Amino acid sequence: IIFNVYIKKIFMTLEKTPLCNFGEKAQDFNLKNIDENNYDLKSLMGEKGTLIMFICNHCPYVKAIAKEISETSEILKNYNINSISIMSNDTKNYPEDSFENMKTFAKKNKFNFPYLIDETQNVAKEFGAVCTPDFFGYNSDLELQYRGRLRALKNLTPVQGSENELLKAMIAISDTGKGPQEQNPSMGCNIKWK
């Protein structure tokens, strides 16, 4: 059993997000941001929609799209959609995901949105987050409308000619309050539970 636990820690487990549970309400939270201040959902939500993403510093799937996450978030501001990122991994066993390293990772990838730490992991559990990255796209009423990927990846590289599915979905949510019926799941490393 000890050997199995050890093996689990060494190797990441690839997870896929479940299908979008349309209309599910966003859970409130109060978490510390990398600017050392605490924020709740109401203070960060967007007028036309809110994108909440569960990410971390060490996951290769997040690293592969981190800069594009920033670019997407910047574009979404023009559609009155705010983006929020949350890091819920166990930092004791995964020190690369520490709060100080979150600051470094955010700066390196030009994050233009809050990067919050979920030390108790309660927020990830309440949202039902399973992997990094895990995207939750909400409309202006904080009803879930998107639970898909940013774009297609192959060998941790964006597929040439593929579209930014996250951007397209969030723009639709801003315009109509509804996300696309067909969504491709996001894939990434499992959340590192304590």
PDB file of C-alpha atoms in Angstrom:
ATOM      1  CA  ILE A   1       0.000   0.000   0.000  1.00  0.00           C
ATOM      2  CA  ILE A   2       2.816   2.407   0.908  1.00  0.00           C
ATOM      3  CA  PHE A   3       4.499   1.620  -2.415  1.00  0.00           C
ATOM      4  CA  ASN A   4       1.263   2.383  -4.301  1.00  0.00           C
ATOM      5  CA  VAL A   5       0.899   5.738  -2.531  1.00  0.00           C
ATOM      6  CA  TYR A   6       4.516   6.535  -3.430  1.00  0.00           C
ATOM      7  CA  ILE A   7       3.939   5.633  -7.085  1.00  0.00           C
ATOM      8  CA  LYS A   8       0.803   7.803  -7.149  1.00  0.00           C
ATOM      9  CA  LYS A   9       2.808  10.781  -5.941  1.00  0.00           C
ATOM     10  CA  ILE A  10       5.460  10.351  -8.604  1.00  0.00           C
ATOM     11  CA  PHE A  11       3.124   9.994 -11.562  1.00  0.00           C
ATOM     12  CA  MET A  12       0.394  12.471 -12.371  1.00  0.00           C
ATOM     13  CA  THR A  13      -3.026  11.054 -13.106  1.00  0.00           C
ATOM     14  CA  LEU A  14      -4.657  12.397 -16.251  1.00  0.00           C
ATOM     15  CA  GLU A  15      -8.242  13.474 -15.600  1.00  0.00           C
ATOM     16  CA  LYS A  16     -11.048  14.700 -17.854  1.00  0.00           C
ATOM     17  CA  THR A  17     -13.678  17.140 -16.681  1.00  0.00           C
ATOM     18  CA  PRO A  18     -17.268  15.882 -16.476  1.00  0.00           C
ATOM     19  CA  LEU A  19     -20.000  17.221 -18.766  1.00  0.00           C
ATOM     20  CA  CYS A  20     -21.329  20.708 -18.074  1.00  0.00           C
ATOM     21  CA  ASN A  21     -24.116  20.729 -15.498  1.00  0.00           C
ATOM     22  CA  PHE A  22     -25.988  23.617 -17.139  1.00  0.00           C
ATOM     23  CA  GLY A  23     -27.521  26.091 -14.701  1.00  0.00           C
ATOM     24  CA  GLU A  24     -25.599  24.926 -11.631  1.00  0.00           C
ATOM     25  CA  LYS A  25     -24.930  27.939  -9.403  1.00  0.00           C
ATOM     26  CA  ALA A  26     -21.384  29.078  -8.579  1.00  0.00           C
ATOM     27  CA  GLN A  27     -20.303  28.555  -4.974  1.00  0.00           C
ATOM     28  CA  ASP A  28     -19.252  31.595  -2.979  1.00  0.00           C
ATOM     29  CA  PHE A  29     -15.765  31.734  -1.489  1.00  0.00           C
ATOM     30  CA  ASN A  30     -13.404  33.998   0.405  1.00  0.00           C
ATOM     31  CA  LEU A  31      -9.788  33.321  -0.533  1.00  0.00           C
ATOM     32  CA  LYS A  32      -6.399  34.996  -0.352  1.00  0.00           C
ATOM     33  CA  ASN A  33      -5.026  36.410  -3.595  1.00  0.00           C
ATOM     34  CA  ILE A  34      -1.354  36.749  -4.527  1.00  0.00           C
ATOM     35  CA  ASP A  35      -1.691  40.480  -3.674  1.00  0.00           C
ATOM     36  CA  GLU A  36      -2.148  39.286  -0.028  1.00  0.00           C
ATOM     37  CA  ASN A  37      -5.797  40.478   0.084  1.00  0.00           C
ATOM     38  CA  ASN A  38      -8.875  38.278   0.470  1.00  0.00           C
ATOM     39  CA  TYR A  39     -11.687  38.319  -2.086  1.00  0.00           C
ATOM     40  CA  ASP A  40     -15.118  36.759  -2.362  1.00  0.00           C
ATOM     41  CA  LEU A  41     -16.965  35.805  -5.538  1.00  0.00           C
ATOM     42  CA  LYS A  42     -19.301  38.827  -5.545  1.00  0.00           C
ATOM     43  CA  SER A  43     -16.367  41.271  -5.519  1.00  0.00           C
ATOM     44  CA  LEU A  44     -14.721  39.571  -8.526  1.00  0.00           C
ATOM     45  CA  MET A  45     -17.616  38.512 -10.766  1.00  0.00           C
ATOM     46  CA  GLY A  46     -18.132  40.101 -14.176  1.00  0.00           C
ATOM     47  CA  GLU A  47     -21.196  42.017 -15.348  1.00  0.00           C
ATOM     48  CA  LYS A  48     -21.878  39.659 -18.296  1.00  0.00           C
ATOM     49  CA  GLY A  49     -20.137  36.519 -17.043  1.00  0.00           C
ATOM     50  CA  THR A  50     -17.401  35.018 -14.902  1.00  0.00           C
ATOM     51  CA  LEU A  51     -14.723  32.490 -15.778  1.00  0.00           C
ATOM     52  CA  ILE A  52     -13.404  30.500 -12.806  1.00  0.00           C
ATOM     53  CA  MET A  53     -10.403  28.274 -13.490  1.00  0.00           C
ATOM     54  CA  PHE A  54      -8.694  25.776 -11.244  1.00  0.00           C
ATOM     55  CA  ILE A  55      -5.015  25.802 -12.157  1.00  0.00           C
ATOM     56  CA  CYS A  56      -1.613  25.338 -10.519  1.00  0.00           C
ATOM     57  CA  ASN A  57       2.047  26.136 -11.151  1.00  0.00           C
ATOM     58  CA  HIS A  58       3.559  22.708 -11.777  1.00  0.00           C
ATOM     59  CA  CYS A  59       1.065  20.998 -14.108  1.00  0.00           C
ATOM     60  CA  PRO A  60       2.428  20.639 -17.671  1.00  0.00           C
ATOM     61  CA  TYR A  61      -1.102  21.037 -19.062  1.00  0.00           C
ATOM     62  CA  VAL A  62      -1.455  24.422 -17.366  1.00  0.00           C
ATOM     63  CA  LYS A  63       2.062  25.494 -18.375  1.00  0.00           C
ATOM     64  CA  ALA A  64       1.245  24.655 -22.011  1.00  0.00           C
ATOM     65  CA  ILE A  65      -1.592  27.203 -22.116  1.00  0.00           C
ATOM     66  CA  ALA A  66      -0.768  29.660 -19.286  1.00  0.00           C
ATOM     67  CA  LYS A  67       0.105  32.555 -21.597  1.00  0.00           C
ATOM     68  CA  GLU A  68      -2.979  31.922 -23.739  1.00  0.00           C
ATOM     69  CA  ILE A  69      -5.125  31.909 -20.586  1.00  0.00           C
ATOM     70  CA  SER A  70      -3.850  35.458 -19.933  1.00  0.00           C
ATOM     71  CA  GLU A  71      -4.512  36.520 -23.532  1.00  0.00           C
ATOM     72  CA  THR A  72      -8.021  35.014 -23.438  1.00  0.00           C
ATOM     73  CA  SER A  73      -8.787  36.724 -20.133  1.00  0.00           C
ATOM     74  CA  GLU A  74      -7.668  40.082 -21.554  1.00  0.00           C
ATOM     75  CA  ILE A  75      -9.981  39.708 -24.574  1.00  0.00           C
ATOM     76  CA  LEU A  76     -12.895  38.662 -22.337  1.00  0.00           C
ATOM     77  CA  LYS A  77     -12.643  41.934 -20.393  1.00  0.00           C
ATOM     78  CA  ASN A  78     -13.966  43.635 -23.546  1.00  0.00           C
ATOM     79  CA  TYR A  79     -17.088  41.467 -23.184  1.00  0.00           C
ATOM     80  CA  ASN A  80     -17.534  42.387 -19.483  1.00  0.00           C
ATOM     81  CA  ILE A  81     -16.401  38.934 -18.371  1.00  0.00           C
ATOM     82  CA  ASN A  82     -14.030  38.669 -15.413  1.00  0.00           C
ATOM     83  CA  SER A  83     -11.624  35.787 -14.937  1.00  0.00           C
ATOM     84  CA  ILE A  84     -10.585  34.257 -11.615  1.00  0.00           C
ATOM     85  CA  SER A  85      -8.020  31.508 -11.029  1.00  0.00           C
ATOM     86  CA  ILE A  86      -7.804  29.254  -7.983  1.00  0.00           C
ATOM     87  CA  MET A  87      -4.972  26.973  -6.859  1.00  0.00           C
ATOM     88  CA  SER A  88      -6.210  24.103  -4.666  1.00  0.00           C
ATOM     89  CA  ASN A  89      -3.314  21.620  -4.699  1.00  0.00           C
ATOM     90  CA  ASP A  90      -1.620  20.244  -1.598  1.00  0.00           C
ATOM     91  CA  THR A  91       1.431  22.533  -1.300  1.00  0.00           C
ATOM     92  CA  LYS A  92       3.153  20.376   1.315  1.00  0.00           C
ATOM     93  CA  ASN A  93       3.670  17.463  -1.074  1.00  0.00           C
ATOM     94  CA  TYR A  94       3.844  19.746  -4.134  1.00  0.00           C
ATOM     95  CA  PRO A  95       5.998  22.714  -3.018  1.00  0.00           C
ATOM     96  CA  GLU A  96       6.197  24.038  -6.588  1.00  0.00           C
ATOM     97  CA  ASP A  97       2.573  25.090  -6.055  1.00  0.00           C
ATOM     98  CA  SER A  98       3.367  27.164  -2.946  1.00  0.00           C
ATOM     99  CA  PHE A  99       1.886  30.635  -2.455  1.00  0.00           C
ATOM    100  CA  GLU A 100       5.248  32.304  -3.170  1.00  0.00           C
ATOM    101  CA  ASN A 101       5.635  30.264  -6.353  1.00  0.00           C
ATOM    102  CA  MET A 102       2.097  31.263  -7.368  1.00  0.00           C
ATOM    103  CA  LYS A 103       3.279  34.896  -7.361  1.00  0.00           C
ATOM    104  CA  THR A 104       6.244  33.991  -9.576  1.00  0.00           C
ATOM    105  CA  PHE A 105       4.115  31.903 -11.950  1.00  0.00           C
ATOM    106  CA  ALA A 106       1.530  34.681 -12.286  1.00  0.00           C
ATOM    107  CA  LYS A 107       4.195  37.280 -13.050  1.00  0.00           C
ATOM    108  CA  LYS A 108       5.962  35.040 -15.578  1.00  0.00           C
ATOM    109  CA  ASN A 109       2.722  34.378 -17.456  1.00  0.00           C
ATOM    110  CA  LYS A 110       1.399  37.955 -17.156  1.00  0.00           C
ATOM    111  CA  PHE A 111      -1.748  36.981 -15.254  1.00  0.00           C
ATOM    112  CA  ASN A 112      -4.224  39.879 -15.426  1.00  0.00           C
ATOM    113  CA  PHE A 113      -6.690  38.254 -13.024  1.00  0.00           C
ATOM    114  CA  PRO A 114      -6.696  37.162  -9.369  1.00  0.00           C
ATOM    115  CA  TYR A 115      -4.788  33.973  -8.507  1.00  0.00           C
ATOM    116  CA  LEU A 116      -6.287  32.710  -5.257  1.00  0.00           C
ATOM    117  CA  ILE A 117      -5.088  29.968  -2.925  1.00  0.00           C
ATOM    118  CA  ASP A 118      -7.591  27.402  -1.653  1.00  0.00           C
ATOM    119  CA  GLU A 119      -5.586  26.083   1.292  1.00  0.00           C
ATOM    120  CA  THR A 120      -8.402  23.981   2.789  1.00  0.00           C
ATOM    121  CA  GLN A 121      -9.319  22.582  -0.671  1.00  0.00           C
ATOM    122  CA  ASN A 122     -12.967  23.161   0.300  1.00  0.00           C
ATOM    123  CA  VAL A 123     -13.630  25.458  -2.657  1.00  0.00           C
ATOM    124  CA  ALA A 124     -12.380  22.890  -5.186  1.00  0.00           C
ATOM    125  CA  LYS A 125     -14.590  20.268  -3.530  1.00  0.00           C
ATOM    126  CA  GLU A 126     -17.658  22.545  -3.561  1.00  0.00           C
ATOM    127  CA  PHE A 127     -17.178  23.287  -7.266  1.00  0.00           C
ATOM    128  CA  GLY A 128     -16.439  19.644  -8.056  1.00  0.00           C
ATOM    129  CA  ALA A 129     -13.102  20.537  -9.678  1.00  0.00           C
ATOM    130  CA  VAL A 130     -11.139  17.466 -10.753  1.00  0.00           C
ATOM    131  CA  CYS A 131      -8.070  18.599 -12.659  1.00  0.00           C
ATOM    132  CA  THR A 132      -5.792  21.450 -13.686  1.00  0.00           C
ATOM    133  CA  PRO A 133      -6.878  23.223 -15.776  1.00  0.00           C
ATOM    134  CA  ASP A 134     -10.599  22.959 -15.002  1.00  0.00           C
ATOM    135  CA  PHE A 135     -12.669  25.798 -16.508  1.00  0.00           C
ATOM    136  CA  PHE A 136     -16.084  26.885 -15.202  1.00  0.00           C
ATOM    137  CA  GLY A 137     -17.854  29.492 -17.348  1.00  0.00           C
ATOM    138  CA  TYR A 138     -20.789  31.292 -15.732  1.00  0.00           C
ATOM    139  CA  ASN A 139     -23.344  33.753 -17.084  1.00  0.00           C
ATOM    140  CA  SER A 140     -24.340  37.026 -15.389  1.00  0.00           C
ATOM    141  CA  ASP A 141     -26.612  35.072 -12.995  1.00  0.00           C
ATOM    142  CA  LEU A 142     -23.665  32.850 -11.980  1.00  0.00           C
ATOM    143  CA  GLU A 143     -25.242  29.836 -13.709  1.00  0.00           C
ATOM    144  CA  LEU A 144     -22.797  27.335 -15.203  1.00  0.00           C
ATOM    145  CA  GLN A 145     -22.769  27.370 -19.008  1.00  0.00           C
ATOM    146  CA  TYR A 146     -19.320  26.003 -19.919  1.00  0.00           C
ATOM    147  CA  ARG A 147     -17.148  23.186 -18.569  1.00  0.00           C
ATOM    148  CA  GLY A 148     -14.827  22.530 -21.480  1.00  0.00           C
ATOM    149  CA  ARG A 149     -11.248  22.994 -22.644  1.00  0.00           C
ATOM    150  CA  LEU A 150      -9.390  26.058 -23.838  1.00  0.00           C
ATOM    151  CA  ARG A 151      -8.441  24.389 -27.123  1.00  0.00           C
ATOM    152  CA  ALA A 152      -7.254  21.065 -28.537  1.00  0.00           C
ATOM    153  CA  LEU A 153      -3.757  20.022 -27.425  1.00  0.00           C
ATOM    154  CA  LYS A 154      -1.540  17.278 -28.798  1.00  0.00           C
ATOM    155  CA  ASN A 155       1.646  16.355 -26.918  1.00  0.00           C
ATOM    156  CA  LEU A 156       1.113  19.431 -24.726  1.00  0.00           C
ATOM    157  CA  THR A 157       1.125  21.699 -27.786  1.00  0.00           C
ATOM    158  CA  PRO A 158      -1.901  23.570 -29.169  1.00  0.00           C
ATOM    159  CA  VAL A 159      -3.150  21.855 -32.325  1.00  0.00           C
ATOM    160  CA  GLN A 160      -2.385  24.096 -35.292  1.00  0.00           C
ATOM    161  CA  GLY A 161      -5.527  25.665 -36.719  1.00  0.00           C
ATOM    162  CA  SER A 162      -7.629  24.722 -33.691  1.00  0.00           C
ATOM    163  CA  GLU A 163      -9.955  27.366 -32.299  1.00  0.00           C
ATOM    164  CA  ASN A 164      -9.995  28.830 -28.815  1.00  0.00           C
ATOM    165  CA  GLU A 165     -13.143  27.018 -27.667  1.00  0.00           C
ATOM    166  CA  LEU A 166     -13.112  28.693 -24.256  1.00  0.00           C
ATOM    167  CA  LEU A 167     -13.025  32.183 -25.768  1.00  0.00           C
ATOM    168  CA  LYS A 168     -15.796  31.379 -28.254  1.00  0.00           C
ATOM    169  CA  ALA A 169     -18.000  29.882 -25.507  1.00  0.00           C
ATOM    170  CA  MET A 170     -17.492  32.782 -23.103  1.00  0.00           C
ATOM    171  CA  ILE A 171     -18.288  35.360 -25.801  1.00  0.00           C
ATOM    172  CA  ALA A 172     -21.518  33.455 -26.528  1.00  0.00           C
ATOM    173  CA  ILE A 173     -22.314  33.494 -22.796  1.00  0.00           C
ATOM    174  CA  SER A 174     -21.713  37.253 -22.710  1.00  0.00           C
ATOM    175  CA  ASP A 175     -24.043  37.771 -25.711  1.00  0.00           C
ATOM    176  CA  THR A 176     -26.833  35.283 -24.928  1.00  0.00           C
ATOM    177  CA  GLY A 177     -26.334  34.038 -21.351  1.00  0.00           C
ATOM    178  CA  LYS A 178     -25.961  30.513 -22.739  1.00  0.00           C
ATOM    179  CA  GLY A 179     -22.955  28.322 -23.550  1.00  0.00           C
ATOM    180  CA  PRO A 180     -22.630  25.851 -26.446  1.00  0.00           C
ATOM    181  CA  GLN A 181     -24.489  22.539 -26.119  1.00  0.00           C
ATOM    182  CA  GLU A 182     -21.492  20.609 -27.469  1.00  0.00           C
ATOM    183  CA  GLN A 183     -18.364  20.920 -25.336  1.00  0.00           C
ATOM    184  CA  ASN A 184     -15.049  19.073 -25.285  1.00  0.00           C
ATOM    185  CA  PRO A 185     -13.791  18.231 -21.784  1.00  0.00           C
ATOM    186  CA  SER A 186     -10.690  19.870 -20.402  1.00  0.00           C
ATOM    187  CA  MET A 187      -7.865  17.470 -19.560  1.00  0.00           C
ATOM    188  CA  GLY A 188      -5.038  17.805 -17.092  1.00  0.00           C
ATOM    189  CA  CYS A 189      -3.343  16.544 -13.956  1.00  0.00           C
ATOM    190  CA  ASN A 190      -5.659  15.468 -11.164  1.00  0.00           C
ATOM    191  CA  ILE A 191      -6.001  17.904  -8.271  1.00  0.00           C
ATOM    192  CA  LYS A 192      -3.501  16.941  -5.585  1.00  0.00           C
ATOM    193  CA  TRP A 193      -5.702  16.277  -2.585  1.00  0.00           C
ATOM    194  CA  LYS A 194      -4.241  16.259   0.917  1.00  0.00           C
TER     195      LYS A 194
END
